[in-house]
Amino acid sequence: MLYLETFLYYTFFASAVLFYGIGISRIGELGIIKIPNIIFFIKNISSIYICAILSWIVTSKILLPLKITEIFPLIVFLLLVSISTFFECLVRLTTNKLSTEFIVSYVIVFLSVAESSSWLNTIIICTGIICSIGILCPFIITLRHRLCNNGQRMNEKFYSIFFIFLAVILLIFSVFDISWLNPGALK
């Protein structure tokens, strides 16, 4: 039940896109161009999960006992670069397609490792963050098709309405009482 509450919390109420701002500037283009590409999706999801688990293990087993946890963002960066590069090489050799995306993947892994207390919790938080991006993608695609018709690039008009749209969704989520997700905070 605790893992379900954690998943719901990071998917809806502490949505990585809405509250943390993960990928706000990139999610409009990501959802349109790359999400429908299954190779892009599989490559990035697998590199996110592998990097998150390895980063948590390195942080908890090596950095924490040595009391040098301040460098865990560098460890996350190095692990994600190496894993993502390996998968990108495999994808390019087998399919000859590009599937590069780094900054959103990095922030997902960084947030999930920083907020977790176990490797399973890291996976649950990663899944919640990915689902929060996936839930918003259809709305963003629809909004983009409405505002940027005829193949136009996203301009100031799109981003101003997009940020208003995100603010309205954020206010809707903030209205609900979510204290049941974190009963320890009320003690």
Short mmCIF file of N, CA and C in Angstrom, two decimals:
data_model
loop_
_atom_site.label_atom_id
_atom_site.label_comp_id
_atom_site.label_asym_id
_atom_site.label_seq_id
_atom_site.Cartn_x
_atom_site.Cartn_y
_atom_site.Cartn_z
N MET A 1 0.82 -1.20 0.00
CA MET A 1 0.00 0.00 0.00
C MET A 1 0.87 1.26 0.00
N LEU A 2 2.00 1.18 0.70
CA LEU A 2 2.90 2.32 0.75
C LEU A 2 3.46 2.64 -0.64
N TYR A 3 3.76 1.59 -1.40
CA TYR A 3 4.30 1.81 -2.74
C TYR A 3 3.25 2.38 -3.69
N LEU A 4 2.01 1.97 -3.51
CA LEU A 4 0.93 2.54 -4.31
C LEU A 4 0.74 4.02 -3.98
N GLU A 5 0.82 4.36 -2.71
CA GLU A 5 0.69 5.76 -2.32
C GLU A 5 1.85 6.59 -2.85
N THR A 6 3.05 6.03 -2.82
CA THR A 6 4.21 6.73 -3.38
C THR A 6 4.04 6.94 -4.87
N PHE A 7 3.59 5.90 -5.57
CA PHE A 7 3.37 6.01 -7.01
C PHE A 7 2.33 7.09 -7.33
N LEU A 8 1.20 7.06 -6.62
CA LEU A 8 0.15 8.08 -6.84
C LEU A 8 0.65 9.48 -6.52
N TYR A 9 1.43 9.58 -5.47
CA TYR A 9 1.95 10.89 -5.07
C TYR A 9 2.84 11.49 -6.15
N TYR A 10 3.78 10.69 -6.68
CA TYR A 10 4.68 11.22 -7.70
C TYR A 10 4.06 11.29 -9.08
N THR A 11 2.97 10.59 -9.29
CA THR A 11 2.31 10.67 -10.59
C THR A 11 1.39 11.87 -10.68
N PHE A 12 0.60 12.10 -9.65
CA PHE A 12 -0.40 13.17 -9.72
C PHE A 12 -0.07 14.38 -8.86
N PHE A 13 0.08 14.18 -7.57
CA PHE A 13 0.11 15.31 -6.66
C PHE A 13 1.46 15.99 -6.57
N ALA A 14 2.52 15.26 -6.75
CA ALA A 14 3.85 15.87 -6.83
C ALA A 14 4.39 15.61 -8.23
N SER A 15 3.55 15.85 -9.20
CA SER A 15 3.88 15.58 -10.59
C SER A 15 5.21 16.24 -10.94
N ALA A 16 6.09 15.45 -11.50
CA ALA A 16 7.42 15.96 -11.83
C ALA A 16 7.37 17.09 -12.83
N VAL A 17 6.43 17.03 -13.73
CA VAL A 17 6.31 18.08 -14.73
C VAL A 17 5.74 19.35 -14.11
N LEU A 18 4.70 19.20 -13.29
CA LEU A 18 4.01 20.37 -12.75
C LEU A 18 4.77 21.02 -11.60
N PHE A 19 5.17 20.24 -10.61
CA PHE A 19 5.75 20.82 -9.41
C PHE A 19 7.26 21.00 -9.50
N TYR A 20 7.96 20.04 -10.07
CA TYR A 20 9.41 20.14 -10.18
C TYR A 20 9.85 20.81 -11.47
N GLY A 21 9.00 20.82 -12.46
CA GLY A 21 9.33 21.47 -13.72
C GLY A 21 10.17 20.62 -14.65
N ILE A 22 10.17 19.31 -14.45
CA ILE A 22 10.97 18.43 -15.31
C ILE A 22 10.44 18.48 -16.73
N GLY A 23 11.26 18.92 -17.63
CA GLY A 23 10.94 18.86 -19.04
C GLY A 23 9.87 19.82 -19.52
N ILE A 24 9.55 20.86 -18.75
CA ILE A 24 8.50 21.78 -19.20
C ILE A 24 8.87 22.41 -20.53
N SER A 25 10.11 22.78 -20.70
CA SER A 25 10.49 23.41 -21.96
C SER A 25 10.65 22.39 -23.09
N ARG A 26 10.80 21.11 -22.74
CA ARG A 26 11.04 20.10 -23.76
C ARG A 26 9.84 19.19 -24.02
N ILE A 27 8.88 19.17 -23.11
CA ILE A 27 7.80 18.18 -23.20
C ILE A 27 6.91 18.41 -24.42
N GLY A 28 6.77 19.65 -24.84
CA GLY A 28 5.96 19.93 -26.02
C GLY A 28 6.53 19.28 -27.27
N GLU A 29 7.82 19.38 -27.46
CA GLU A 29 8.46 18.77 -28.62
C GLU A 29 8.64 17.27 -28.42
N LEU A 30 8.93 16.85 -27.19
CA LEU A 30 9.11 15.43 -26.91
C LEU A 30 7.87 14.64 -27.25
N GLY A 31 6.73 15.12 -26.78
CA GLY A 31 5.49 14.38 -27.00
C GLY A 31 5.11 14.28 -28.46
N ILE A 32 5.45 15.25 -29.23
CA ILE A 32 5.07 15.24 -30.64
C ILE A 32 6.00 14.38 -31.48
N ILE A 33 7.27 14.56 -31.29
CA ILE A 33 8.24 13.97 -32.21
C ILE A 33 8.70 12.59 -31.77
N LYS A 34 9.04 12.43 -30.50
CA LYS A 34 9.77 11.23 -30.13
C LYS A 34 8.97 10.17 -29.38
N ILE A 35 7.95 10.54 -28.63
CA ILE A 35 7.22 9.54 -27.85
C ILE A 35 6.59 8.46 -28.74
N PRO A 36 6.00 8.80 -29.90
CA PRO A 36 5.43 7.73 -30.73
C PRO A 36 6.48 6.73 -31.25
N ASN A 37 7.75 7.10 -31.24
CA ASN A 37 8.82 6.22 -31.69
C ASN A 37 9.10 5.20 -30.58
N ILE A 38 8.76 3.95 -30.81
CA ILE A 38 8.88 2.91 -29.79
C ILE A 38 10.33 2.64 -29.43
N ILE A 39 11.26 2.77 -30.36
CA ILE A 39 12.67 2.56 -30.07
C ILE A 39 13.18 3.63 -29.12
N PHE A 40 12.78 4.87 -29.35
CA PHE A 40 13.15 5.96 -28.44
C PHE A 40 12.62 5.68 -27.04
N PHE A 41 11.39 5.24 -26.95
CA PHE A 41 10.75 4.98 -25.66
C PHE A 41 11.47 3.84 -24.92
N ILE A 42 11.70 2.73 -25.57
CA ILE A 42 12.34 1.57 -24.92
C ILE A 42 13.77 1.90 -24.50
N LYS A 43 14.50 2.57 -25.36
CA LYS A 43 15.90 2.92 -25.05
C LYS A 43 15.98 3.83 -23.84
N ASN A 44 15.16 4.86 -23.80
CA ASN A 44 15.25 5.82 -22.71
C ASN A 44 14.69 5.26 -21.40
N ILE A 45 13.61 4.51 -21.46
CA ILE A 45 13.05 3.92 -20.24
C ILE A 45 14.04 2.93 -19.64
N SER A 46 14.63 2.09 -20.47
CA SER A 46 15.59 1.12 -19.93
C SER A 46 16.83 1.80 -19.37
N SER A 47 17.33 2.83 -20.04
CA SER A 47 18.50 3.53 -19.50
C SER A 47 18.15 4.28 -18.21
N ILE A 48 16.93 4.81 -18.10
CA ILE A 48 16.51 5.48 -16.86
C ILE A 48 16.47 4.50 -15.71
N TYR A 49 15.84 3.35 -15.91
CA TYR A 49 15.72 2.37 -14.81
C TYR A 49 17.08 1.79 -14.42
N ILE A 50 17.89 1.43 -15.39
CA ILE A 50 19.21 0.86 -15.08
C ILE A 50 20.07 1.89 -14.35
N CYS A 51 20.07 3.11 -14.85
CA CYS A 51 20.87 4.15 -14.21
C CYS A 51 20.35 4.48 -12.81
N ALA A 52 19.04 4.49 -12.63
CA ALA A 52 18.48 4.79 -11.31
C ALA A 52 18.89 3.73 -10.29
N ILE A 53 18.81 2.47 -10.67
CA ILE A 53 19.18 1.40 -9.74
C ILE A 53 20.68 1.44 -9.44
N LEU A 54 21.51 1.59 -10.47
CA LEU A 54 22.95 1.65 -10.24
C LEU A 54 23.35 2.89 -9.44
N SER A 55 22.70 4.00 -9.71
CA SER A 55 23.00 5.23 -8.95
C SER A 55 22.62 5.09 -7.50
N TRP A 56 21.48 4.45 -7.23
CA TRP A 56 21.09 4.25 -5.84
C TRP A 56 22.07 3.32 -5.14
N ILE A 57 22.50 2.26 -5.81
CA ILE A 57 23.44 1.33 -5.20
C ILE A 57 24.77 2.01 -4.90
N VAL A 58 25.29 2.76 -5.87
CA VAL A 58 26.56 3.46 -5.65
C VAL A 58 26.43 4.49 -4.54
N THR A 59 25.32 5.21 -4.53
CA THR A 59 25.12 6.24 -3.50
C THR A 59 24.99 5.63 -2.12
N SER A 60 24.19 4.58 -1.99
CA SER A 60 23.95 4.02 -0.66
C SER A 60 25.10 3.14 -0.16
N LYS A 61 25.78 2.45 -1.05
CA LYS A 61 26.84 1.52 -0.63
C LYS A 61 28.23 2.11 -0.62
N ILE A 62 28.48 3.13 -1.42
CA ILE A 62 29.82 3.69 -1.50
C ILE A 62 29.87 5.12 -0.97
N LEU A 63 29.02 5.99 -1.53
CA LEU A 63 29.10 7.41 -1.17
C LEU A 63 28.63 7.70 0.24
N LEU A 64 27.56 7.04 0.67
CA LEU A 64 27.03 7.28 2.01
C LEU A 64 27.98 6.83 3.11
N PRO A 65 28.59 5.63 3.04
CA PRO A 65 29.56 5.27 4.09
C PRO A 65 30.80 6.17 4.10
N LEU A 66 31.20 6.66 2.93
CA LEU A 66 32.36 7.55 2.86
C LEU A 66 32.01 9.00 3.18
N LYS A 67 30.72 9.27 3.38
CA LYS A 67 30.22 10.61 3.69
C LYS A 67 30.57 11.62 2.59
N ILE A 68 30.42 11.19 1.34
CA ILE A 68 30.65 12.08 0.20
C ILE A 68 29.44 12.06 -0.73
N THR A 69 28.26 12.13 -0.15
CA THR A 69 27.03 12.07 -0.95
C THR A 69 26.82 13.33 -1.79
N GLU A 70 27.61 14.35 -1.56
CA GLU A 70 27.47 15.58 -2.35
C GLU A 70 27.81 15.37 -3.81
N ILE A 71 28.57 14.32 -4.11
CA ILE A 71 28.96 14.11 -5.50
C ILE A 71 28.04 13.13 -6.23
N PHE A 72 26.90 12.76 -5.61
CA PHE A 72 26.03 11.82 -6.30
C PHE A 72 25.43 12.37 -7.59
N PRO A 73 25.23 13.70 -7.76
CA PRO A 73 24.80 14.16 -9.10
C PRO A 73 25.82 13.86 -10.19
N LEU A 74 27.10 13.92 -9.84
CA LEU A 74 28.15 13.57 -10.81
C LEU A 74 28.11 12.09 -11.13
N ILE A 75 27.88 11.25 -10.13
CA ILE A 75 27.77 9.81 -10.35
C ILE A 75 26.58 9.50 -11.26
N VAL A 76 25.45 10.15 -10.99
CA VAL A 76 24.26 9.96 -11.83
C VAL A 76 24.57 10.38 -13.27
N PHE A 77 25.23 11.50 -13.42
CA PHE A 77 25.58 12.00 -14.74
C PHE A 77 26.48 11.01 -15.48
N LEU A 78 27.54 10.55 -14.82
CA LEU A 78 28.48 9.64 -15.48
C LEU A 78 27.83 8.30 -15.82
N LEU A 79 27.02 7.78 -14.91
CA LEU A 79 26.33 6.52 -15.19
C LEU A 79 25.34 6.67 -16.34
N LEU A 80 24.57 7.75 -16.33
CA LEU A 80 23.58 7.93 -17.39
C LEU A 80 24.25 8.16 -18.75
N VAL A 81 25.34 8.91 -18.76
CA VAL A 81 26.05 9.12 -20.02
C VAL A 81 26.56 7.80 -20.57
N SER A 82 27.16 6.98 -19.72
CA SER A 82 27.71 5.72 -20.22
C SER A 82 26.61 4.74 -20.64
N ILE A 83 25.56 4.62 -19.86
CA ILE A 83 24.47 3.69 -20.20
C ILE A 83 23.72 4.17 -21.43
N SER A 84 23.42 5.46 -21.48
CA SER A 84 22.70 6.01 -22.62
C SER A 84 23.52 5.92 -23.91
N THR A 85 24.81 6.16 -23.80
CA THR A 85 25.67 6.05 -24.97
C THR A 85 25.74 4.61 -25.47
N PHE A 86 25.82 3.67 -24.54
CA PHE A 86 25.84 2.25 -24.93
C PHE A 86 24.56 1.88 -25.68
N PHE A 87 23.40 2.25 -25.11
CA PHE A 87 22.14 1.94 -25.77
C PHE A 87 21.98 2.69 -27.08
N GLU A 88 22.48 3.91 -27.14
CA GLU A 88 22.39 4.68 -28.39
C GLU A 88 23.23 4.02 -29.48
N CYS A 89 24.40 3.51 -29.12
CA CYS A 89 25.22 2.79 -30.10
C CYS A 89 24.50 1.54 -30.60
N LEU A 90 23.86 0.81 -29.69
CA LEU A 90 23.11 -0.38 -30.11
C LEU A 90 21.97 -0.02 -31.05
N VAL A 91 21.25 1.05 -30.71
CA VAL A 91 20.12 1.46 -31.55
C VAL A 91 20.60 1.91 -32.92
N ARG A 92 21.67 2.67 -32.97
CA ARG A 92 22.17 3.15 -34.27
C ARG A 92 22.72 2.02 -35.12
N LEU A 93 23.36 1.05 -34.48
CA LEU A 93 23.90 -0.07 -35.25
C LEU A 93 22.80 -0.99 -35.78
N THR A 94 21.75 -1.18 -34.99
CA THR A 94 20.71 -2.12 -35.40
C THR A 94 19.63 -1.49 -36.27
N THR A 95 19.23 -0.26 -35.96
CA THR A 95 18.11 0.34 -36.70
C THR A 95 18.49 1.57 -37.50
N ASN A 96 19.66 2.11 -37.28
CA ASN A 96 20.12 3.32 -37.95
C ASN A 96 19.19 4.51 -37.69
N LYS A 97 18.62 4.58 -36.47
CA LYS A 97 17.76 5.69 -36.08
C LYS A 97 18.35 6.40 -34.88
N LEU A 98 18.02 7.70 -34.76
CA LEU A 98 18.44 8.48 -33.60
C LEU A 98 17.41 8.33 -32.48
N SER A 99 17.91 8.19 -31.26
CA SER A 99 17.00 8.12 -30.12
C SER A 99 17.60 8.85 -28.93
N THR A 100 18.19 9.99 -29.17
CA THR A 100 18.89 10.70 -28.11
C THR A 100 17.94 11.59 -27.32
N GLU A 101 18.08 11.54 -26.03
CA GLU A 101 17.43 12.44 -25.09
C GLU A 101 18.18 12.30 -23.79
N PHE A 102 18.67 13.41 -23.25
CA PHE A 102 19.48 13.30 -22.05
C PHE A 102 18.92 14.07 -20.86
N ILE A 103 18.55 15.30 -21.05
CA ILE A 103 18.26 16.16 -19.90
C ILE A 103 17.04 15.69 -19.12
N VAL A 104 15.99 15.27 -19.80
CA VAL A 104 14.80 14.78 -19.08
C VAL A 104 15.13 13.49 -18.36
N SER A 105 15.88 12.61 -18.99
CA SER A 105 16.29 11.36 -18.35
C SER A 105 17.15 11.62 -17.14
N TYR A 106 18.07 12.57 -17.25
CA TYR A 106 18.95 12.89 -16.13
C TYR A 106 18.16 13.42 -14.94
N VAL A 107 17.24 14.29 -15.18
CA VAL A 107 16.48 14.88 -14.07
C VAL A 107 15.55 13.84 -13.45
N ILE A 108 15.01 12.93 -14.24
CA ILE A 108 14.18 11.85 -13.69
C ILE A 108 15.01 10.97 -12.76
N VAL A 109 16.18 10.57 -13.21
CA VAL A 109 17.04 9.71 -12.38
C VAL A 109 17.51 10.47 -11.14
N PHE A 110 17.92 11.70 -11.31
CA PHE A 110 18.39 12.51 -10.19
C PHE A 110 17.31 12.66 -9.12
N LEU A 111 16.10 12.99 -9.54
CA LEU A 111 15.01 13.17 -8.59
C LEU A 111 14.64 11.86 -7.91
N SER A 112 14.60 10.79 -8.66
CA SER A 112 14.20 9.51 -8.05
C SER A 112 15.24 9.01 -7.05
N VAL A 113 16.51 9.20 -7.32
CA VAL A 113 17.55 8.77 -6.37
C VAL A 113 17.57 9.70 -5.16
N ALA A 114 17.39 10.98 -5.37
CA ALA A 114 17.42 11.93 -4.26
C ALA A 114 16.23 11.77 -3.32
N GLU A 115 15.09 11.35 -3.83
CA GLU A 115 13.88 11.26 -3.02
C GLU A 115 13.62 9.87 -2.46
N SER A 116 14.42 8.89 -2.80
CA SER A 116 14.10 7.51 -2.42
C SER A 116 14.86 7.07 -1.18
N SER A 117 14.37 5.98 -0.59
CA SER A 117 15.02 5.40 0.58
C SER A 117 15.44 3.95 0.34
N SER A 118 15.04 3.36 -0.78
CA SER A 118 15.45 2.01 -1.13
C SER A 118 15.46 1.89 -2.65
N TRP A 119 16.00 0.80 -3.13
CA TRP A 119 16.05 0.64 -4.59
C TRP A 119 14.66 0.43 -5.17
N LEU A 120 13.78 -0.23 -4.41
CA LEU A 120 12.41 -0.41 -4.87
C LEU A 120 11.66 0.92 -4.91
N ASN A 121 11.92 1.74 -3.90
CA ASN A 121 11.32 3.07 -3.87
C ASN A 121 11.82 3.93 -5.03
N THR A 122 13.08 3.75 -5.40
CA THR A 122 13.63 4.45 -6.56
C THR A 122 12.89 4.07 -7.83
N ILE A 123 12.62 2.78 -8.01
CA ILE A 123 11.89 2.32 -9.19
C ILE A 123 10.46 2.85 -9.20
N ILE A 124 9.81 2.86 -8.03
CA ILE A 124 8.44 3.37 -7.94
C ILE A 124 8.40 4.86 -8.28
N ILE A 125 9.35 5.62 -7.76
CA ILE A 125 9.39 7.06 -8.05
C ILE A 125 9.68 7.31 -9.53
N CYS A 126 10.60 6.54 -10.11
CA CYS A 126 10.86 6.65 -11.56
C CYS A 126 9.60 6.38 -12.36
N THR A 127 8.89 5.34 -11.99
CA THR A 127 7.67 4.99 -12.70
C THR A 127 6.63 6.09 -12.56
N GLY A 128 6.49 6.65 -11.37
CA GLY A 128 5.54 7.74 -11.16
C GLY A 128 5.87 8.97 -11.98
N ILE A 129 7.16 9.30 -12.06
CA ILE A 129 7.58 10.47 -12.84
C ILE A 129 7.33 10.24 -14.33
N ILE A 130 7.67 9.05 -14.81
CA ILE A 130 7.44 8.73 -16.22
C ILE A 130 5.95 8.75 -16.54
N CYS A 131 5.14 8.22 -15.63
CA CYS A 131 3.69 8.24 -15.85
C CYS A 131 3.12 9.65 -15.82
N SER A 132 3.68 10.53 -14.97
CA SER A 132 3.19 11.90 -14.96
C SER A 132 3.49 12.61 -16.27
N ILE A 133 4.63 12.31 -16.87
CA ILE A 133 4.94 12.86 -18.19
C ILE A 133 4.02 12.25 -19.24
N GLY A 134 3.79 10.93 -19.14
CA GLY A 134 2.92 10.25 -20.09
C GLY A 134 1.48 10.69 -20.02
N ILE A 135 1.01 11.04 -18.81
CA ILE A 135 -0.36 11.50 -18.65
C ILE A 135 -0.54 12.88 -19.29
N LEU A 136 0.46 13.73 -19.18
CA LEU A 136 0.34 15.08 -19.73
C LEU A 136 0.58 15.14 -21.24
N CYS A 137 1.28 14.16 -21.80
CA CYS A 137 1.60 14.21 -23.23
C CYS A 137 0.37 14.31 -24.15
N PRO A 138 -0.70 13.54 -23.95
CA PRO A 138 -1.86 13.70 -24.85
C PRO A 138 -2.47 15.09 -24.78
N PHE A 139 -2.50 15.68 -23.59
CA PHE A 139 -3.03 17.04 -23.47
C PHE A 139 -2.14 18.05 -24.18
N ILE A 140 -0.84 17.87 -24.06
CA ILE A 140 0.09 18.79 -24.70
C ILE A 140 0.05 18.63 -26.21
N ILE A 141 -0.06 17.39 -26.68
CA ILE A 141 -0.16 17.16 -28.13
C ILE A 141 -1.42 17.81 -28.69
N THR A 142 -2.53 17.65 -27.96
CA THR A 142 -3.78 18.26 -28.40
C THR A 142 -3.68 19.78 -28.40
N LEU A 143 -3.10 20.34 -27.35
CA LEU A 143 -2.93 21.79 -27.27
C LEU A 143 -2.03 22.30 -28.38
N ARG A 144 -0.99 21.55 -28.69
CA ARG A 144 -0.09 21.97 -29.75
C ARG A 144 -0.76 21.91 -31.12
N HIS A 145 -1.54 20.86 -31.36
CA HIS A 145 -2.25 20.76 -32.63
C HIS A 145 -3.27 21.88 -32.79
N ARG A 146 -3.86 22.29 -31.70
CA ARG A 146 -4.84 23.39 -31.75
C ARG A 146 -4.17 24.73 -32.04
N LEU A 147 -3.01 24.96 -31.43
CA LEU A 147 -2.39 26.28 -31.52
C LEU A 147 -1.37 26.40 -32.64
N CYS A 148 -0.72 25.31 -32.99
CA CYS A 148 0.34 25.36 -34.00
C CYS A 148 -0.07 24.52 -35.20
N ASN A 149 -1.10 24.91 -35.89
CA ASN A 149 -1.53 24.17 -37.06
C ASN A 149 -0.68 24.56 -38.27
N ASN A 150 -0.80 23.81 -39.30
CA ASN A 150 -0.05 24.00 -40.55
C ASN A 150 1.45 23.81 -40.37
N GLY A 151 1.86 22.97 -39.42
CA GLY A 151 3.27 22.66 -39.25
C GLY A 151 4.11 23.77 -38.67
N GLN A 152 3.49 24.75 -38.03
CA GLN A 152 4.26 25.85 -37.43
C GLN A 152 5.08 25.33 -36.26
N ARG A 153 6.16 26.02 -36.00
CA ARG A 153 6.95 25.70 -34.81
C ARG A 153 6.26 26.31 -33.60
N MET A 154 6.61 25.77 -32.44
CA MET A 154 6.02 26.30 -31.22
C MET A 154 6.58 27.69 -30.96
N ASN A 155 5.71 28.63 -30.75
CA ASN A 155 6.12 30.01 -30.56
C ASN A 155 5.67 30.51 -29.19
N GLU A 156 5.76 31.82 -28.99
CA GLU A 156 5.39 32.41 -27.70
C GLU A 156 3.92 32.20 -27.38
N LYS A 157 3.07 32.20 -28.40
CA LYS A 157 1.65 31.98 -28.18
C LYS A 157 1.40 30.60 -27.58
N PHE A 158 2.07 29.60 -28.13
CA PHE A 158 1.91 28.24 -27.61
C PHE A 158 2.38 28.16 -26.17
N TYR A 159 3.59 28.67 -25.90
CA TYR A 159 4.14 28.53 -24.54
C TYR A 159 3.36 29.34 -23.52
N SER A 160 2.82 30.50 -23.89
CA SER A 160 2.04 31.26 -22.91
C SER A 160 0.75 30.53 -22.56
N ILE A 161 0.07 29.98 -23.54
CA ILE A 161 -1.15 29.20 -23.26
C ILE A 161 -0.80 27.89 -22.58
N PHE A 162 0.33 27.30 -22.94
CA PHE A 162 0.79 26.07 -22.31
C PHE A 162 1.05 26.26 -20.82
N PHE A 163 1.70 27.36 -20.45
CA PHE A 163 1.96 27.62 -19.04
C PHE A 163 0.68 27.95 -18.28
N ILE A 164 -0.26 28.60 -18.92
CA ILE A 164 -1.56 28.83 -18.28
C ILE A 164 -2.27 27.49 -18.08
N PHE A 165 -2.20 26.62 -19.06
CA PHE A 165 -2.79 25.28 -18.96
C PHE A 165 -2.17 24.50 -17.79
N LEU A 166 -0.84 24.54 -17.68
CA LEU A 166 -0.17 23.85 -16.57
C LEU A 166 -0.54 24.46 -15.22
N ALA A 167 -0.70 25.77 -15.17
CA ALA A 167 -1.09 26.42 -13.92
C ALA A 167 -2.49 26.02 -13.49
N VAL A 168 -3.39 25.90 -14.44
CA VAL A 168 -4.76 25.47 -14.11
C VAL A 168 -4.75 24.03 -13.59
N ILE A 169 -3.99 23.15 -14.23
CA ILE A 169 -3.91 21.77 -13.77
C ILE A 169 -3.27 21.72 -12.37
N LEU A 170 -2.25 22.52 -12.15
CA LEU A 170 -1.60 22.57 -10.84
C LEU A 170 -2.57 23.05 -9.76
N LEU A 171 -3.38 24.03 -10.07
CA LEU A 171 -4.38 24.50 -9.10
C LEU A 171 -5.45 23.44 -8.83
N ILE A 172 -5.84 22.71 -9.86
CA ILE A 172 -6.83 21.64 -9.67
C ILE A 172 -6.27 20.57 -8.73
N PHE A 173 -5.01 20.18 -8.94
CA PHE A 173 -4.41 19.17 -8.07
C PHE A 173 -4.21 19.70 -6.65
N SER A 174 -3.93 20.99 -6.51
CA SER A 174 -3.67 21.55 -5.19
C SER A 174 -4.93 21.70 -4.35
N VAL A 175 -6.09 21.64 -4.95
CA VAL A 175 -7.34 21.78 -4.21
C VAL A 175 -7.62 20.55 -3.36
N PHE A 176 -7.21 19.38 -3.85
CA PHE A 176 -7.52 18.14 -3.14
C PHE A 176 -6.68 17.99 -1.88
N ASP A 177 -7.26 17.37 -0.86
CA ASP A 177 -6.56 17.07 0.38
C ASP A 177 -5.78 15.78 0.19
N ILE A 178 -4.47 15.88 0.19
CA ILE A 178 -3.64 14.70 -0.07
C ILE A 178 -2.90 14.26 1.19
N SER A 179 -3.36 14.65 2.35
CA SER A 179 -2.67 14.28 3.58
C SER A 179 -2.68 12.78 3.82
N TRP A 180 -3.62 12.06 3.22
CA TRP A 180 -3.67 10.62 3.37
C TRP A 180 -2.49 9.92 2.70
N LEU A 181 -1.81 10.62 1.78
CA LEU A 181 -0.65 10.03 1.13
C LEU A 181 0.59 10.05 2.02
N ASN A 182 0.64 10.95 2.96
CA ASN A 182 1.79 11.08 3.83
C ASN A 182 1.35 11.24 5.28
N PRO A 183 0.87 10.17 5.92
CA PRO A 183 0.35 10.29 7.28
C PRO A 183 1.42 10.64 8.31
N GLY A 184 2.69 10.39 8.02
CA GLY A 184 3.75 10.71 8.97
C GLY A 184 3.97 12.20 9.14
N ALA A 185 3.57 12.99 8.17
CA ALA A 185 3.78 14.43 8.25
C ALA A 185 2.82 15.11 9.21
N LEU A 186 1.73 14.45 9.51
CA LEU A 186 0.73 15.05 10.41
C LEU A 186 0.99 14.77 11.87
N LYS A 187 1.93 13.90 12.19
CA LYS A 187 2.23 13.56 13.58
C LYS A 187 3.05 14.61 14.27
#
